[in-house]
XYZ file of C-alpha atoms in Angstrom:
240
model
C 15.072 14.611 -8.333
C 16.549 11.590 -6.873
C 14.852 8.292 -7.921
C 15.151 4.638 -6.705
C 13.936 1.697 -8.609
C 12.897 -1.809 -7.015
C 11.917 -4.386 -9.913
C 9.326 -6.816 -9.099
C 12.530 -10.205 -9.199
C 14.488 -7.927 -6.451
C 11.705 -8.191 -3.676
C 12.007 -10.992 -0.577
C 9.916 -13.634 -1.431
C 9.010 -16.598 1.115
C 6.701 -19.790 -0.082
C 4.853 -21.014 3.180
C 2.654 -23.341 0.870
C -0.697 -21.648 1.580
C 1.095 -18.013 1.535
C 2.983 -16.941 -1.307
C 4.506 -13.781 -0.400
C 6.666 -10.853 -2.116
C 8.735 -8.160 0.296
C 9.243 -4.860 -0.762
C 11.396 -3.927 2.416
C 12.587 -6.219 4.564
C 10.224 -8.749 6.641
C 9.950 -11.545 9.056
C 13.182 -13.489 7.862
C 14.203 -11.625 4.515
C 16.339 -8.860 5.392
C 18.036 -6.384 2.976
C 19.964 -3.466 5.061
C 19.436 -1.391 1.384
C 15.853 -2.206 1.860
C 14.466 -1.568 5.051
C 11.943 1.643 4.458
C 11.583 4.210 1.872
C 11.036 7.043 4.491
C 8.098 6.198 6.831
C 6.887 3.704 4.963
C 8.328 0.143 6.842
C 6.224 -2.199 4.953
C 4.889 -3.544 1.810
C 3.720 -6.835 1.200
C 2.268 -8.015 -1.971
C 0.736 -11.364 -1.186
C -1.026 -14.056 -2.069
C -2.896 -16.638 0.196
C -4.361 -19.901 -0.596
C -8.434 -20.716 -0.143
C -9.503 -20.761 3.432
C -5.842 -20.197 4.716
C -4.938 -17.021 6.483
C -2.777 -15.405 9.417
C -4.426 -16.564 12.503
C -4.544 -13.862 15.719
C -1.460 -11.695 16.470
C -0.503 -8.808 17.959
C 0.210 -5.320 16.602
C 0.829 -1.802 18.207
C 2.288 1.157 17.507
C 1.607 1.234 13.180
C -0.409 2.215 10.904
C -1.516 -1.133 8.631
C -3.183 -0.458 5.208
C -4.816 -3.119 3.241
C -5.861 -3.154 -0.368
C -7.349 -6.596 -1.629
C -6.260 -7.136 -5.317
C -8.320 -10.118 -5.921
C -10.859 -12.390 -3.712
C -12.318 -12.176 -0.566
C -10.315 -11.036 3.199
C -12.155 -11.918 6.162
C -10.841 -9.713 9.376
C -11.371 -10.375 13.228
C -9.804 -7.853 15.612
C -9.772 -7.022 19.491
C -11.997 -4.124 18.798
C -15.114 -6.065 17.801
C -15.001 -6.622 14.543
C -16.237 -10.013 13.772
C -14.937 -11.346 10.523
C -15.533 -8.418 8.556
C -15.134 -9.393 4.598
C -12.824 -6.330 2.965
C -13.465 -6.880 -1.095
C -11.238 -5.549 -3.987
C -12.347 -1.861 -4.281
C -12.027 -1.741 -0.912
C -9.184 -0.419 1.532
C -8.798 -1.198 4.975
C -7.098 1.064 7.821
C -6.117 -0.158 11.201
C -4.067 2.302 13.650
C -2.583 -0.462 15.936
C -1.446 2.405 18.548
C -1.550 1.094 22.098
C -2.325 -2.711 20.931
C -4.560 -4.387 19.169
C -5.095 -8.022 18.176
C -6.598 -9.306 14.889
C -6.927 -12.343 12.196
C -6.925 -12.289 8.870
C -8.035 -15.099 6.419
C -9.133 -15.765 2.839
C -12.527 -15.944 3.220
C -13.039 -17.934 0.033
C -12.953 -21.557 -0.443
C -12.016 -21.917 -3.701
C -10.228 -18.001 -4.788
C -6.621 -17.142 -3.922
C -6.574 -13.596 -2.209
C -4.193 -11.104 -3.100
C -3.290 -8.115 -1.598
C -0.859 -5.715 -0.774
C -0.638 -4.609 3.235
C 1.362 -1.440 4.098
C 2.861 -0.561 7.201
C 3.629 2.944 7.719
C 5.277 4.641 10.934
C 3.191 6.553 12.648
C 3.587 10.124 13.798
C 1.988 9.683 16.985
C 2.523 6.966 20.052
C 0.364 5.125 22.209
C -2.862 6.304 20.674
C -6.185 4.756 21.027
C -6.738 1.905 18.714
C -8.772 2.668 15.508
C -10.411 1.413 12.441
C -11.624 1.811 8.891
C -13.150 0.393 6.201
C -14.179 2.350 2.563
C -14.973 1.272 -0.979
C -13.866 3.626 -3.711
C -14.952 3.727 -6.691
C -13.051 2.219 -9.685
C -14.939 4.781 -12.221
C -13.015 7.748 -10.195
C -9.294 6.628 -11.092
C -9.829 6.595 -14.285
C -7.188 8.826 -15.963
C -7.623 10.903 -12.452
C -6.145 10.638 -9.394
C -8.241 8.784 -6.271
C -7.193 9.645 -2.876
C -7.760 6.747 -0.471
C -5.920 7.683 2.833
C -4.884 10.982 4.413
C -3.337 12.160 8.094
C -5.810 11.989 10.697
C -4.578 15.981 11.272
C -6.147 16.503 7.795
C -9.385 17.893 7.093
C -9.988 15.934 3.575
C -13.316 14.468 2.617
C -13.719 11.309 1.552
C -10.146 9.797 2.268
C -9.348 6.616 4.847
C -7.517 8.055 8.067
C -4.051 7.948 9.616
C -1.655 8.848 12.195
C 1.014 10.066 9.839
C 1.022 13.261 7.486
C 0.889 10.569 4.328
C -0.877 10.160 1.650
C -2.421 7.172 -0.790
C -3.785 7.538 -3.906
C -4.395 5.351 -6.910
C -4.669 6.237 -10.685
C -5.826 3.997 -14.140
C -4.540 5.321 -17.022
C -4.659 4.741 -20.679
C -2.112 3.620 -22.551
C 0.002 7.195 -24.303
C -1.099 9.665 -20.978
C 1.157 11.242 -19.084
C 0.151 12.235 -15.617
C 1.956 14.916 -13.678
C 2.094 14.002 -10.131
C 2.496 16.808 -6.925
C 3.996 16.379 -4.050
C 2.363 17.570 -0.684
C 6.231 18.711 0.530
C 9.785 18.712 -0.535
C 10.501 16.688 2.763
C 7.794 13.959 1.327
C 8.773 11.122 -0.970
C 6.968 8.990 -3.095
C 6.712 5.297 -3.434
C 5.316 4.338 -6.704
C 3.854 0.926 -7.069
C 3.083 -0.421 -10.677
C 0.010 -2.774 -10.150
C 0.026 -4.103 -13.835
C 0.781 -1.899 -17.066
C 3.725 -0.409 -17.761
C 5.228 3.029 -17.714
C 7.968 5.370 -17.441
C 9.543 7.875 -14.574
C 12.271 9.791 -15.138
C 13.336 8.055 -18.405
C 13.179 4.464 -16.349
C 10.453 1.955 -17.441
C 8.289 -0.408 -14.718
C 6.478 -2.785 -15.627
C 3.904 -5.183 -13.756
C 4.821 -4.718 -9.758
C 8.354 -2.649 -10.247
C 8.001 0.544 -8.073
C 10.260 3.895 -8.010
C 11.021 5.859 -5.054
C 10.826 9.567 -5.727
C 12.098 12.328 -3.755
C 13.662 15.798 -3.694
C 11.582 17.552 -6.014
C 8.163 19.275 -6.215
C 6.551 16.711 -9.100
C 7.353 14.578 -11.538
C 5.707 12.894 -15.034
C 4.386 9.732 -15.625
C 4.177 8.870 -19.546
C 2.204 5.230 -19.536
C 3.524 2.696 -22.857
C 0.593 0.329 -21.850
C -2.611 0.692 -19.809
C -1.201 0.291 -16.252
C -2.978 0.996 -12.606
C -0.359 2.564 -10.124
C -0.375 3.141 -6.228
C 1.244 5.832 -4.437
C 2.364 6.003 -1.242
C 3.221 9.533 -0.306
C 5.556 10.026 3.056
C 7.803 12.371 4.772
C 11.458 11.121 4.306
C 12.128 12.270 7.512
C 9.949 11.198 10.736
């Protein structure tokens, strides 16, 4: 099994004032050559943004961007009608940018920071027709189990967010003294594991609050948690 660990004080972080933001990979003007993807997944942005601030409208093509609202309120405009749609924690967001697309997103609240973490993943397909989605899952049906939120597009799985790319996210709560085994889809996948708060060990390493491990080469591995924690995977072929 190889393993790589990012603690939380080794990601790019940028203060814009009104956006306080922490870089898993390299983005906009942090760059880390040692950090630039963990297979197809290019992006991973834990961020916070201040009341009524927000990113006003840009351009995106040719990704697949996955939101997942921590805390507060996200209000999203894009070029395919939707008008200020409010995404909530509990929620997750899909977008496949594909051929172009144009959106906004703002905190929606005027008195709550937002915080969220957006993914960008490579898709596996160019030029497609843009595309979006929008699903709440239920916070009862993580609990000590694991929640799949997005699957490949290719994939007939029921219940799951869609994307162009044979990858998979999936979120689990777990008591404090479990131990979770976790299987991988392929031995040419990888696993990014995000600690969202708790704390936890892989492969003999402990993460705490917003460290994440890289896992890869191997069929499964065990999570044993030393505190109640919540954890996000994000489950990609290494090779794309």
């Amino acid at each position: 099994m190889k393993t790589i660990v990012h603690k939380s004080d080794s990601r790019g972080f940028a203060n814009h004032g009104w956006l306080q933001a922490n870089h898993s990979f390299s983005f906009a003007s942090y760059h880390n050559p040692e950090k630039v993807h963990f297979g197809a997944l290019r992006v991973l942005n834990d961020d916070m943004i201040a009341p009524k601030m927000g990113f006003g409208t840009h351009p995106h093509d040719n990704m697949e961007i996955i939101t997942i609202p921590l805390k507060g309120v996200l209000k999203h405009r894009d070029s395919m009608h939707n008008e200020w749609q409010a995404v909530l924690p509990g929620e997750v967001q899909v977008m496949s940018a594909g051929t172009g697309v144009q959106h906004s997103e703002i905190n929606g609240s005027a008195e709550e920071h937002l915080g969220l973490f957006q993914i960008w993943v490579f898709p596996d397909k160019q030029n497609v027709a843009p595309r979006y989605g929008q699903k709440v899952f239920d916070a009862e049906e993580r609990k000590n189990k694991l929640q799949t939120l997005v699957t490949s597009i290719d994939e007939d799985h029921e219940g799951s967010l869609k994307i162009h790319q044979d990858a998979v996210l999936s979120r689990i709560d777990l008591d404090k003294g479990q131990t979770f085994n976790y299987k991988l889809k392929s031995d040419k996948h990888g696993v990014y594991v995000m600690n969202i708060f708790g704390e936890f060990l892989v492969d003999e390493k402990t993460l705490e609050t917003r460290d994440a491990i890289g896992v890869s080469e191997t069929s499964d591995f065990n999570i044993e948690t030393k505190e109640d924690s919540s954890i996000l995977f994000i489950e990609v072929p290494m090779e794309f």
